[in-house]
CSV table of C-alpha atoms and ligand atoms in Angstrom, one decimal:
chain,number,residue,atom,x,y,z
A,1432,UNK,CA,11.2,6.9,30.1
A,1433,UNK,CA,11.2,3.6,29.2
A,1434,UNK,CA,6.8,2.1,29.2
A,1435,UNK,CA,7.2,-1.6,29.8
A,1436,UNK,CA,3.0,-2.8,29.2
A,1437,UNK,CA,1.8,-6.1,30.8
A,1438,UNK,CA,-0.8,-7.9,28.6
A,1439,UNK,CA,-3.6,-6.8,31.2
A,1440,UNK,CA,-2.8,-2.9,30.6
A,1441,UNK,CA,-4.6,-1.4,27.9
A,1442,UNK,CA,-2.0,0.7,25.4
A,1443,UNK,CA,-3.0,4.2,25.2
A,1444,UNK,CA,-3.0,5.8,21.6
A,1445,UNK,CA,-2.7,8.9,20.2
A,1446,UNK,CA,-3.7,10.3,16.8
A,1447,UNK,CA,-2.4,13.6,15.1
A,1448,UNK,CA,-4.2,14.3,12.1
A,1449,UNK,CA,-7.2,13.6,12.5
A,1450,UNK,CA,-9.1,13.9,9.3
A,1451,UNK,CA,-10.3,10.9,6.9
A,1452,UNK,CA,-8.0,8.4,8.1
A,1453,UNK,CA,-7.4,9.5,11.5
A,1454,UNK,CA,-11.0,9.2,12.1
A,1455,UNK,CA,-11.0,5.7,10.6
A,1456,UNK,CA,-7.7,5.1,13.2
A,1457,UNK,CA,-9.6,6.6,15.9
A,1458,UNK,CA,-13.3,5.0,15.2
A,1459,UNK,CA,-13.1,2.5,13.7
A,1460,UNK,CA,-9.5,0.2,13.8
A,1461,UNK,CA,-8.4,1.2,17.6
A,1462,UNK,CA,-12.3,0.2,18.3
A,1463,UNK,CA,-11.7,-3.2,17.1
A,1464,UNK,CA,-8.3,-3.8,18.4
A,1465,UNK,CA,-8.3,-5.9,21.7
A,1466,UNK,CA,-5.9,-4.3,23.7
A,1467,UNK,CA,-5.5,-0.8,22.6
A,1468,UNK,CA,-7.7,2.5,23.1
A,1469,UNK,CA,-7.7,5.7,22.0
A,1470,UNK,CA,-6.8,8.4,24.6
A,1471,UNK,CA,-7.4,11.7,22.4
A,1472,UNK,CA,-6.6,13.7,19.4
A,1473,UNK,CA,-4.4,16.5,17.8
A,1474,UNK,CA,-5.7,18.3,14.8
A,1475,UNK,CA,-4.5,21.7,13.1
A,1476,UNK,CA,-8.3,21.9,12.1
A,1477,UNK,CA,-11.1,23.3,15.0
A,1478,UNK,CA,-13.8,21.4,13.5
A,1479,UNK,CA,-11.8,17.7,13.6
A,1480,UNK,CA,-10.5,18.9,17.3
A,1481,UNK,CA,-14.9,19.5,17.8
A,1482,UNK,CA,-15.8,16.2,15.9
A,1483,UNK,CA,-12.8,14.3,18.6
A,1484,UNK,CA,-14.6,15.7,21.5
A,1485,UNK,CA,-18.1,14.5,20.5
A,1486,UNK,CA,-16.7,11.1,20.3
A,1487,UNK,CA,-15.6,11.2,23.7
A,1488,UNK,CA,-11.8,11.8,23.0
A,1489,UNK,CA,-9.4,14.0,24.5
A,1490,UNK,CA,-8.9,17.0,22.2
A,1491,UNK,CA,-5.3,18.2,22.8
A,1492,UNK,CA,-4.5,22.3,22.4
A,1493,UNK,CA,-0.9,21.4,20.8
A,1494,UNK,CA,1.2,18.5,19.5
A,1495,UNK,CA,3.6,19.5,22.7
A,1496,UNK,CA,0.4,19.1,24.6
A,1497,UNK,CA,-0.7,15.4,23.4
A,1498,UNK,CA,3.6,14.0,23.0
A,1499,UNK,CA,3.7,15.4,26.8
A,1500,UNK,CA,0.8,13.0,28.1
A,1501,UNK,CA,2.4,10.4,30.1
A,1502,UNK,CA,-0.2,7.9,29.6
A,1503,UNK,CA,0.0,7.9,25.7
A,1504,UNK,CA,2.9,5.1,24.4
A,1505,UNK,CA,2.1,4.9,21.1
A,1506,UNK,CA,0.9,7.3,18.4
A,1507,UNK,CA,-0.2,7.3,15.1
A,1508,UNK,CA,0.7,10.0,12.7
A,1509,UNK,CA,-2.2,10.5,10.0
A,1510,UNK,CA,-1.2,14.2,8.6
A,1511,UNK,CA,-1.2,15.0,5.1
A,1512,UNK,CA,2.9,13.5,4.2
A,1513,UNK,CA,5.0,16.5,4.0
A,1514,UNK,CA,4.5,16.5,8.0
A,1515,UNK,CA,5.1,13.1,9.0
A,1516,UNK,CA,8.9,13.1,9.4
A,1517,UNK,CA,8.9,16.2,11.6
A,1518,UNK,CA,5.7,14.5,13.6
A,1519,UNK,CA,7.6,11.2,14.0
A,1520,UNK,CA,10.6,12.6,15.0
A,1521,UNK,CA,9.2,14.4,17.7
A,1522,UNK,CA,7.1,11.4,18.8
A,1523,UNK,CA,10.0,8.9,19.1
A,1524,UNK,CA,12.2,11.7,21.1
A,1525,UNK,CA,9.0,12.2,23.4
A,1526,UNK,CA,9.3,8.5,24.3
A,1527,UNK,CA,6.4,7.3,21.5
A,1528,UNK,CA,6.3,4.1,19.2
A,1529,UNK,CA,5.1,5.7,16.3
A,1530,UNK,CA,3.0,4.2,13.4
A,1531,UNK,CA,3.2,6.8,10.0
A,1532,UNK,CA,0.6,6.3,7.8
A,1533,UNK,CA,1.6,5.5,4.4
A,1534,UNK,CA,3.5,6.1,2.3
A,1535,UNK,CA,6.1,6.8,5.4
A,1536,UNK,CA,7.8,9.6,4.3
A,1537,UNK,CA,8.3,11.9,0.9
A,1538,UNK,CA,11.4,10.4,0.1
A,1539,UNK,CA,13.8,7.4,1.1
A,1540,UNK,CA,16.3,9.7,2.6
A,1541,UNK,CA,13.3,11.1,5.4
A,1542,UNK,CA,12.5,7.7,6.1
A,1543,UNK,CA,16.0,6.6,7.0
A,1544,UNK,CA,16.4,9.3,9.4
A,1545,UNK,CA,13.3,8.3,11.2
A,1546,UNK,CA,15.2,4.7,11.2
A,1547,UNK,CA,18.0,5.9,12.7
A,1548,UNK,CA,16.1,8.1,15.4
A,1549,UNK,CA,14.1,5.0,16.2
A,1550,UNK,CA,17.4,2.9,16.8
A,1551,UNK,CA,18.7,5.7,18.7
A,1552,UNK,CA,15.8,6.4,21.2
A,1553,UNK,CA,14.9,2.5,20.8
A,1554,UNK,CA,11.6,3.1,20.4
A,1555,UNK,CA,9.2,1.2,17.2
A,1556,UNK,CA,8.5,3.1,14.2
A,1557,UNK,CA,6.7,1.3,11.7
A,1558,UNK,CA,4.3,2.4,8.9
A,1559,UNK,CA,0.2,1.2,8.2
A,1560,UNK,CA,0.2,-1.3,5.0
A,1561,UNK,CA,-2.8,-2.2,5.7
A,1562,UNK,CA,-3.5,-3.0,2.6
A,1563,UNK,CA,-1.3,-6.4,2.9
A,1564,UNK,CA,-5.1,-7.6,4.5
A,1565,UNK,CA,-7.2,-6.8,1.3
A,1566,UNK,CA,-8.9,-9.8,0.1
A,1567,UNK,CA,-7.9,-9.3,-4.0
A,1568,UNK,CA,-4.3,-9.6,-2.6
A,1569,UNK,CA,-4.4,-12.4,-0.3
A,1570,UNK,CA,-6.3,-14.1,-3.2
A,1571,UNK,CA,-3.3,-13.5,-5.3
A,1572,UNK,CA,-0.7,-13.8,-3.3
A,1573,UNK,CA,-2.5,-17.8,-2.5
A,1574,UNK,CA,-2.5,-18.0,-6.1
A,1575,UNK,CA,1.3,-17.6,-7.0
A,1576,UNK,CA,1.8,-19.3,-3.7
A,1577,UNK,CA,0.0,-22.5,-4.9
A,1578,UNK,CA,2.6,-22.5,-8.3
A,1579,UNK,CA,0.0,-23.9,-10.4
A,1580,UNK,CA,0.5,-20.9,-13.1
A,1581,UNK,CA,3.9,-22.3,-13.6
A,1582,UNK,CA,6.7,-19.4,-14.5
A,1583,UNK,CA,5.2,-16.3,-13.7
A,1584,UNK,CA,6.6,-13.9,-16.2
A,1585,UNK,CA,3.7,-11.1,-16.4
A,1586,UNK,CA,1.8,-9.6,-13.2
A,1587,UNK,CA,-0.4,-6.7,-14.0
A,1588,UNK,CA,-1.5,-4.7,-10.5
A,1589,UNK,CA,-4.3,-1.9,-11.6
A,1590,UNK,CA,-6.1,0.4,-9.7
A,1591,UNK,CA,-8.4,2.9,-11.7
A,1592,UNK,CA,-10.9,5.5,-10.7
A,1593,UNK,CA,-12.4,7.8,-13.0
A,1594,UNK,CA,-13.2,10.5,-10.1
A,1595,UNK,CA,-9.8,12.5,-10.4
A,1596,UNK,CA,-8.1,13.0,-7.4
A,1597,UNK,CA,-10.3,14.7,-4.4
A,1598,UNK,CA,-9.4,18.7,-3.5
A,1599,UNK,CA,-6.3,19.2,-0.9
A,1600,UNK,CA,-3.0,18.1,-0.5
A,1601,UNK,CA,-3.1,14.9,-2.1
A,1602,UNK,CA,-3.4,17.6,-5.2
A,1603,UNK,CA,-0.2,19.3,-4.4
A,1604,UNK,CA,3.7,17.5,-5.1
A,1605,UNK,CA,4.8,19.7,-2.0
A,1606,UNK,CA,2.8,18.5,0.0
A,1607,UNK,CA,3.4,14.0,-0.9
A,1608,UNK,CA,0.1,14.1,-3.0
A,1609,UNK,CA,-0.4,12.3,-6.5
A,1610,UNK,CA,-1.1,8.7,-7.5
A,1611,UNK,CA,2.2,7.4,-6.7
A,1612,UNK,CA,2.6,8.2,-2.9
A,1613,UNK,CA,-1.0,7.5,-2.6
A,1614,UNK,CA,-1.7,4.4,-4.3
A,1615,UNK,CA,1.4,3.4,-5.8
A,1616,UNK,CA,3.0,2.7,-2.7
A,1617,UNK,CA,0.4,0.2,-1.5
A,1618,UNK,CA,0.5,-1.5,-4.8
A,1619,UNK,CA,4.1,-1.4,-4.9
A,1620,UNK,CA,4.1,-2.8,-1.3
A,1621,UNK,CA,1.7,-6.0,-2.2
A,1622,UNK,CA,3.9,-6.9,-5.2
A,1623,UNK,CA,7.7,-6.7,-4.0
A,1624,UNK,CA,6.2,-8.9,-1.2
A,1625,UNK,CA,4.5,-11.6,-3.5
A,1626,UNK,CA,7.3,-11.5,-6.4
A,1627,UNK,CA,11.3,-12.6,-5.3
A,1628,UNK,CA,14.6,-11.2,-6.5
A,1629,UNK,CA,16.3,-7.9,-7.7
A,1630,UNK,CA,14.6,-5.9,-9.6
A,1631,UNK,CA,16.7,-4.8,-12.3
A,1632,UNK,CA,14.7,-1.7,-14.2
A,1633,UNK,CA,12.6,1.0,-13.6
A,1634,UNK,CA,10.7,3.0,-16.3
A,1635,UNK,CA,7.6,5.0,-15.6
A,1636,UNK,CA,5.3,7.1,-17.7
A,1637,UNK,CA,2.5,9.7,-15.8
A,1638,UNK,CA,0.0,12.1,-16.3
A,1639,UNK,CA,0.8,15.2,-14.3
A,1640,UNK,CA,-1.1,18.3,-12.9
A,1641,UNK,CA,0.4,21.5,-13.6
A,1642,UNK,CA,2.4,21.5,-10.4
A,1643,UNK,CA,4.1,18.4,-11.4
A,1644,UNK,CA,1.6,15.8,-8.9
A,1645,UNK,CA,0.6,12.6,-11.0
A,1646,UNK,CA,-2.9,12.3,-11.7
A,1647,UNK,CA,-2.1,8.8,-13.1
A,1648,UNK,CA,1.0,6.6,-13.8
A,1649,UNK,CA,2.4,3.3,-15.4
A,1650,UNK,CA,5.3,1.7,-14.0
A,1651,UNK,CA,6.8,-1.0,-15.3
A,1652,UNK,CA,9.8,-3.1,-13.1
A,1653,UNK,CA,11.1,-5.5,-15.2
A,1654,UNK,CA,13.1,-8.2,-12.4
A,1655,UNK,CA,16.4,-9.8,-12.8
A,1656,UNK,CA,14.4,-13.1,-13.5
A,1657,UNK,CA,13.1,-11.2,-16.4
A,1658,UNK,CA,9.8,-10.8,-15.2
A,1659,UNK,CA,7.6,-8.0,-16.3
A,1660,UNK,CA,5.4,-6.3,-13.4
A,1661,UNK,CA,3.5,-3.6,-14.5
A,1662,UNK,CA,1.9,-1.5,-11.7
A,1663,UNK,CA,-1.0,0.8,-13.2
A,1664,UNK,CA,-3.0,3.7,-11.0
A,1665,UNK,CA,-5.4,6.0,-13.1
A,1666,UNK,CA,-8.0,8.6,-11.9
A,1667,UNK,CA,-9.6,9.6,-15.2
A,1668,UNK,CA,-9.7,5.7,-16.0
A,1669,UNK,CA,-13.9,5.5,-17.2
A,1670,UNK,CA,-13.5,1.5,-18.0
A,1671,UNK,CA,-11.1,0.0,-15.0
A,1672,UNK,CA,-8.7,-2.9,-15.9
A,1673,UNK,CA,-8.5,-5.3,-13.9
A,1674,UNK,CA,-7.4,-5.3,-10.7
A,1675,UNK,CA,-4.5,-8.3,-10.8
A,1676,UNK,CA,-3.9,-10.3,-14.1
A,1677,UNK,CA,-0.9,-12.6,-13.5
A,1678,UNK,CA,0.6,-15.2,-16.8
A,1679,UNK,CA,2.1,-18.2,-15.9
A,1680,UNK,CA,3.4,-20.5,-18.4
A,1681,UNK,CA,0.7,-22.8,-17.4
A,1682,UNK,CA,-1.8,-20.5,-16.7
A,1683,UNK,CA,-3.3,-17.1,-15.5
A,1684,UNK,CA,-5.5,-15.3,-12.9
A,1685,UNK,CA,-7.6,-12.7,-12.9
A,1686,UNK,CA,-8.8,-10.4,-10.4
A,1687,UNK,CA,-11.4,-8.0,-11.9
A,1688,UNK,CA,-11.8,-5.6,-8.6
A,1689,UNK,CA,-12.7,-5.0,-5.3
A,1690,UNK,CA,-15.4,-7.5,-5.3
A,1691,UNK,CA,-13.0,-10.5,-6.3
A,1692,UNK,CA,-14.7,-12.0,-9.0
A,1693,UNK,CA,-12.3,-13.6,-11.3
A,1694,UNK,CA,-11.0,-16.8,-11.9
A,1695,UNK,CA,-7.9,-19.4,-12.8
A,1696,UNK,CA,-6.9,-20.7,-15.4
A,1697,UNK,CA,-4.6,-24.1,-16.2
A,1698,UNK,CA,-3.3,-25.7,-19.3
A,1699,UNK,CA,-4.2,-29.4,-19.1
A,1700,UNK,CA,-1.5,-31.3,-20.7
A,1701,UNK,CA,1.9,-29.1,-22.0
A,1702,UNK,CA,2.5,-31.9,-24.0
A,1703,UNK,CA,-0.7,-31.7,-26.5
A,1704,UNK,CA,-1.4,-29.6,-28.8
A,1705,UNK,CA,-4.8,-28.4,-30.1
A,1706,UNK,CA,-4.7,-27.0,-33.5
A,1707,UNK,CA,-6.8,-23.3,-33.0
A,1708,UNK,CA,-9.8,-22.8,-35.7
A,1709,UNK,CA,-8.8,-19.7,-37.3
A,1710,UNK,CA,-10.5,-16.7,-36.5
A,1711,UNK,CA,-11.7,-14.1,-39.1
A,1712,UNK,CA,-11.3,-10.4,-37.8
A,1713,UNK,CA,-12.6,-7.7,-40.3
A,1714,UNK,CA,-9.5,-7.3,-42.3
A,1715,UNK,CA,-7.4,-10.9,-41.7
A,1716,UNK,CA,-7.5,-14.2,-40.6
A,1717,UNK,CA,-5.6,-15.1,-37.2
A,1718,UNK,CA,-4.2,-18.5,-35.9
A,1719,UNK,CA,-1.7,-17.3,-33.0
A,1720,UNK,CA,-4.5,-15.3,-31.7
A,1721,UNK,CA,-7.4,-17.3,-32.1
A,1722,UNK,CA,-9.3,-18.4,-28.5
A,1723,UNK,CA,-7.9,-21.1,-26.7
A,1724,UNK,CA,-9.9,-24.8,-27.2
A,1725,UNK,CA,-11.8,-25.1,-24.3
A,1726,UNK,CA,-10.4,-28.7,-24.0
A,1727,UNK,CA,-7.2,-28.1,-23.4
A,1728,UNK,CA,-7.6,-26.0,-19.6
A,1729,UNK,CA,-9.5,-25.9,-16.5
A,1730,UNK,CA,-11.0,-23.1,-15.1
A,1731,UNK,CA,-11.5,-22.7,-11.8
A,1732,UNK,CA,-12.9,-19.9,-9.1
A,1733,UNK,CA,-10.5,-17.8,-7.5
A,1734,UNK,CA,-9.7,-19.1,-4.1
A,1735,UNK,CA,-12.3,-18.0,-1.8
A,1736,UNK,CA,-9.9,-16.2,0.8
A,1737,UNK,CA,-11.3,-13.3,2.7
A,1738,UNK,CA,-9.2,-10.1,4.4
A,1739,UNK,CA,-9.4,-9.6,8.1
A,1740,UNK,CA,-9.8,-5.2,8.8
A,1741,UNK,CA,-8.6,-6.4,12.2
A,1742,UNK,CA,-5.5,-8.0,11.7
A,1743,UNK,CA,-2.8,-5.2,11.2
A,1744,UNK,CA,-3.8,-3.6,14.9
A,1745,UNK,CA,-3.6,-7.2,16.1
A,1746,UNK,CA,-0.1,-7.5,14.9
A,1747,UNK,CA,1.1,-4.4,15.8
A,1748,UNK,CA,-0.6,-4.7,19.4
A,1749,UNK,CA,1.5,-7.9,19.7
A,1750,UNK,CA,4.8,-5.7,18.8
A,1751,UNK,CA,4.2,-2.5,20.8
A,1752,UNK,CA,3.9,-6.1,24.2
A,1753,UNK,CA,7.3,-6.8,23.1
A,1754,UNK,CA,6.1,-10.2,21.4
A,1755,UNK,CA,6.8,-9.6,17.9
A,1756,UNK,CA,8.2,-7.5,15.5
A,1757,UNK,CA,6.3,-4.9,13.5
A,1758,UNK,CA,5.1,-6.8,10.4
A,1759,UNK,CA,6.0,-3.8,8.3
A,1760,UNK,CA,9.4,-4.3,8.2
A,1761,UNK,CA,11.3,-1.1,7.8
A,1762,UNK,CA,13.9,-2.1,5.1
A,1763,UNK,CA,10.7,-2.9,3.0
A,1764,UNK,CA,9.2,0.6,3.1
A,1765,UNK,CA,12.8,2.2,2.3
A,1766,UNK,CA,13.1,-0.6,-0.7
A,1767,UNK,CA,9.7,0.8,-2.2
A,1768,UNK,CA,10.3,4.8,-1.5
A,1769,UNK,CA,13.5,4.2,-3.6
A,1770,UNK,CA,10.9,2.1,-6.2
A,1771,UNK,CA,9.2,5.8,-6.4
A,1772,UNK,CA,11.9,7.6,-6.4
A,1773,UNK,CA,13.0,5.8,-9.5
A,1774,UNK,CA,10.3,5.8,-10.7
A,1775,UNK,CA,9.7,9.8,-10.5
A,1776,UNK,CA,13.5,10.3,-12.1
A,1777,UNK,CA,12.0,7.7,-15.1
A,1778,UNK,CA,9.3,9.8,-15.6
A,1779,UNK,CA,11.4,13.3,-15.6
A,1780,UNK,CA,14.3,11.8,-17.6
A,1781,UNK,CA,12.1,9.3,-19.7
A,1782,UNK,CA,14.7,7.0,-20.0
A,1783,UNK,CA,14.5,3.5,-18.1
A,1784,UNK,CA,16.5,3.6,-14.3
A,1785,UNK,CA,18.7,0.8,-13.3
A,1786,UNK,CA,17.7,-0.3,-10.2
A,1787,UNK,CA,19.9,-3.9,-8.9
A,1788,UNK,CA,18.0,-3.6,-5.5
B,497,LIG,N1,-3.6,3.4,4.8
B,497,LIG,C1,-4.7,3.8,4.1
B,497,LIG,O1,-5.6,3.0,3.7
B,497,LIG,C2,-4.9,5.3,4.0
B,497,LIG,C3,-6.1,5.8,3.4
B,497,LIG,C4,-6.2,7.2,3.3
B,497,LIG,C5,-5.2,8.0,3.8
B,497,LIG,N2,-4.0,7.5,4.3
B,497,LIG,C6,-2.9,8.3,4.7
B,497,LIG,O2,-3.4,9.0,5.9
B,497,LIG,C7,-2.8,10.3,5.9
B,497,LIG,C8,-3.9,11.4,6.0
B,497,LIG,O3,-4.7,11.2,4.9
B,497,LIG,P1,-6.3,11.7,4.9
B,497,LIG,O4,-6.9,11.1,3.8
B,497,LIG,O5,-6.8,11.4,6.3
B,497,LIG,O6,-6.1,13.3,4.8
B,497,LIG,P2,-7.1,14.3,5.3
B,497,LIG,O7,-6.8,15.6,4.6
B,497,LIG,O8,-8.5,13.8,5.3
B,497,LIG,O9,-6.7,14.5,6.9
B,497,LIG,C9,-5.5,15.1,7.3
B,497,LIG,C10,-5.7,15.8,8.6
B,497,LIG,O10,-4.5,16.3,9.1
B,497,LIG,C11,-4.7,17.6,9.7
B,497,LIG,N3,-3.4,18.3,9.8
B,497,LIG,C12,-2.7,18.9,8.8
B,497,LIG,N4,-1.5,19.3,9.2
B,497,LIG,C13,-1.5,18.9,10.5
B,497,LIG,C14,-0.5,19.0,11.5
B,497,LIG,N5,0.7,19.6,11.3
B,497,LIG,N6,-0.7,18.5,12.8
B,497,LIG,C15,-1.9,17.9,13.0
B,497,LIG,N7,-2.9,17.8,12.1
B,497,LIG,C16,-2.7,18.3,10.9
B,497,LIG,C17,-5.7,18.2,8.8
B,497,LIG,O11,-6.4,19.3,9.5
B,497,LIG,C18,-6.7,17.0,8.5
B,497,LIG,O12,-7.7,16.9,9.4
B,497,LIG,C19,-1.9,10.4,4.7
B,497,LIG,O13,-0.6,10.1,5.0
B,497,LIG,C20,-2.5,9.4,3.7
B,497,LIG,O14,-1.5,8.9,2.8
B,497,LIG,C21,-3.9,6.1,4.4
């Protein structure tokens, strides 16, 4: 049946899975989202069902049990990813909108099921990207934006840990886990929303687990404009790069990490030119890559652009009214599954993929 909310009605949520992120959902993001509340919890796992009902949510017995509550419109599915499309499936027959936590689905085929069972129960299905809020990628995202680096032929998007990947599924192919699904679709996410056009190839390199799960990977999407995007996620990484470098022909950003330090910089005057000092390395003198005479650019701070936690409910509170459409747009999510798809085949084949898409 068909739940038509009024802004004055709060929406009632659901969560199934309620582990790490769930208990973020739950705690933390539905707590700070004006409109929305947290009616109760299913989790396979006792102890998550014991920690729901301490915080003063309703602890369901089954999935049946929570999909069959009346009052819930909208729930969010934070499992480990081999049981999302199953979940959301049920969900959306049940009469839910349905939020998936990333990365959506295993593959691009599960994903456009859900698409079409969305279109054919008409209810929303939509995925958390919540990471189109972090500051280091607003900052950039301003950056290219504000054209001032000129032709942007280079973007480098790194995140490196050196912990290894934590025990569980995120350990086990089966199950969605590795770097790709985990990380590499919020990366890939930021940059096809920041950088236009086809992209043309697809080649990949990784560092697997003896199940065949990447522990760390390199992909490189070279676009029909010719621009190079390298997307780099490494758990063994002792030294991280940084987290965005982007070359212009007029200049370059940095972002080193989470804490957004970095900063801009921006040839003066195209027009002069600055004859290098050579520099000496041990063996050999260098001219081409001597440092750059401090005359000739400006360096500037990176903008000073903060992330709001808040906004993705905010937006998606404003879709499940009827206002607006999820900001996650679906056809985005399939575009980067297929990203990692080819990326995968890259990897297995080691040859580069053709992509046109
Ligand atoms: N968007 C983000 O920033 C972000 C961050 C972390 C995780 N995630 C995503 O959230 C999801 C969960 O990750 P996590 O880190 O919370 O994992 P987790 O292992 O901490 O939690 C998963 C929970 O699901 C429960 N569970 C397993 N099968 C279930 C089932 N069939 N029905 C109900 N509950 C079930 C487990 O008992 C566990 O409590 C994944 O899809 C992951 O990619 C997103």
């Amino acid at each position: 049946m068909e739940v038509v909310m009024t802004d004055l009605q709060q929406i009632k949520a659901g969560i199934i899975g309620f582990g790490g992120m769930g208990f973020h959902h739950g705690t933390h993001l539905m707590a700070l989202a004006d409109g929305l509340e947290l009616k109760g919890v299913f989790d396979t796992d006792p102890e998550r069902m014991n920690l729901a009902k301490e915080r003063g949510f309703s602890a369901y017995s089954s999935q049946e049990e929570l999909l069959a509550d009346p009052d819930i419109s909208f729930v969010v599915v934070a499992t480990p990813n081999d049981f999302h499309p199953a979940i959301a499936e049920a969900a959306m027959r049940a009469g839910k909108n349905v939020m998936l936590e990333k990365p959506a689905t295993i593959t691009a085929g599960e994903f456009e099921k859900l698409i079409e069972i969305a279109e054919e129960t008409g209810r929303i299905l939509t995925v958390h990207q919540n990471r189109r809020f972090d500051s280091d990628y607003l900052i950039i995202k301003e950056v290219l934006a504000g054209g001032r680096l000129g032709e942007v032929f280079s973007v480098h998007s790194c995140v490196h840990g050196s912990n290894g990947i934590p025990p569980g599924w995120r350990k086990v192919k089966r199950q969605g886990g590795g770097m790709l699904l985990d990380w590499g679709v919020h990366l890939l996410d930021q940059l096809l929303l920041v950088i236009p056009g086809k992209i043309a190839r697809v080649y990949c390199t990784m560092q697997t687990l003896p199940d065949g799960s990447d522990e760390c990977f390199d992909l490189t999407l070279t676009f029909e404009s010719g621009l190079n995007a390298v997307v780099s996620v490494g758990t063994k990484n002792f030294i991280p790069q940084p987290r965005w470098l982007v070359c212009g022909n007029l200049g370059a950003a940095q972002v080193d990490g989470w804490n957004c330090v970095g900063k801009v910089v921006t040839v003066k005057d195209t027009e002069v030119y600055f004859e290098p000092e050579i520099v000496y390395t041990t063996a050999g003198p260098t001219k081409t890559m001597a440092p750059r005479n401090k005359l000739t650019v400006d360096e500037v701070p990176l903008p000073a652009i903060r992330g709001d936690e808040g906004a993705f409910y905010q937006t998606l509170i404003s879709a499940l009214r009827g206002k607006s459409k999820p900001i996650v747009d679906n056809a985005e999510v399939l575009r980067v599954l297929r990203v990692m798809e080819a990326a995968r085949t890259s990897y297995e084949t080691g040859r580069a993929i053709e992509f046109n898409m």
